[in-house]
Structure formats: C-alpha cells, structure tokens
Steps between C-alpha positions, in 0.01 A plus 500: 500500500573197288595194707843429353611863537358525852677181612830605339489847654419392853755218499768736363418741784520217753835367371642852481412571863662178620803554277553848649586342836825348616499155659473636856213738417324215320507299824421785745168511685373841611301336782528147636153397377542655152650334194836608364512608134651161420214322674251702296690385191498139619125519567437627147728232356307230686169648384624481139479122534152576366676464163483123561122529544471719189698241303307213657171337416224728372144475381266719302357791695124543526505860627672824404876422509571829680206477743720502813758760387320799655471322837870406487596857413279655769636265766870528419505874432331584829812594693301577816453130575773273633486150358627174642708289263404139442751264665618362165638835385639634826856623443810333633641615833851428370732764357426533129759518225419806288623368164330162540172665603509743207587225250222273628252789480611586145461135395147475642403837351619384157300180542183695585559740209518199266176365645329836444615504136441135411225344712126521451431757771130419515549140618436416866791357698392192693813386689468756781253761623534767768215411741363856524478533122446156352658399168666772293536521127853539366410866445394544863819333626706739288314800641528351849878490459497858369290648782670290767839628380363856489393465863851390596667776296303740721615311813859477376521878445384557859743244643796637301418853614488376861831315492682779315383778733 
C-alpha cells in the first residue's frame, strides 16, 4: 500500500477508536499494569514527536531509502511479542482530557502527512536514531509511525473490548 494512504488509514482508525470512547472509558485500565485507551493515545502522540526528527537535519542516503522498512514492519506487526516502551514516550499516569488528546493527535498527524507529501523521503535523518535500528530515512520514519500506530490499533481494540465487556 502506498505510504500516504497507509498512514492516513491507520491514523483514521486510531482516532476513530479513541473518539468512540467517553472520557471515563478513555481513562479506564482493564488491569492495573495495562495502559488505558487514553494512555495508548498519549504514547502514540509522544512517539509522533518523530516529526521533529523528520523535519530536522538530514543528509544524503548512501543505501536503499527503504532498507529498514521490512524489519520495522515485521517487528511491529508481530502481535505475539510484548514490547517495552522507551522512557521518553511512556504515557502520562494522569487523567487525560479526551478532546485535548484528540486535537494534539490530529495536529501531529497533519504535520506528518505534510512531511510525507513535501519532504525528500530518501534523506537520512541525523538528529536522532533508535539504538536498535540506527538512523532512519524520512521514508523509514514515516513507515515506523504507520506500523507503530497499527500495532497500537490492534492493542486498542483489545483494551476497548476488555473494558466494555
């Protein structure tokens, strides 16, 4: 699937799931050690700070610009593994305001959509790298955001089913 369409579709699904909840459901944990739907949203919002990296300093890429996309996809779409979030993008433990969260997500999504349309996707971002992967191209960051969101759409559906049953 084409990147822009894939990112738009998965983020629409994500927003729609969060929007389907009332404020209490958004902040309800099924189990004490699980994240609430709102915390999943906050985690994704924090991860979308990658837009700053995508808009940051870049350099020419001396490899295939999509070289790491398959690894990213395989990792984030393997729903049998439980991942540990980096400290920097752990969600807030405070009660989240639904409208503020949704607006902040929509703003970041729009920013990333603009990057996908306007930036040179083959350039390598040099302001930040995930240690396990090394530097990403703008294209790889965009796919990272897409597959990371897809992973959390899957999680969000499970959590919503648990708190509504």
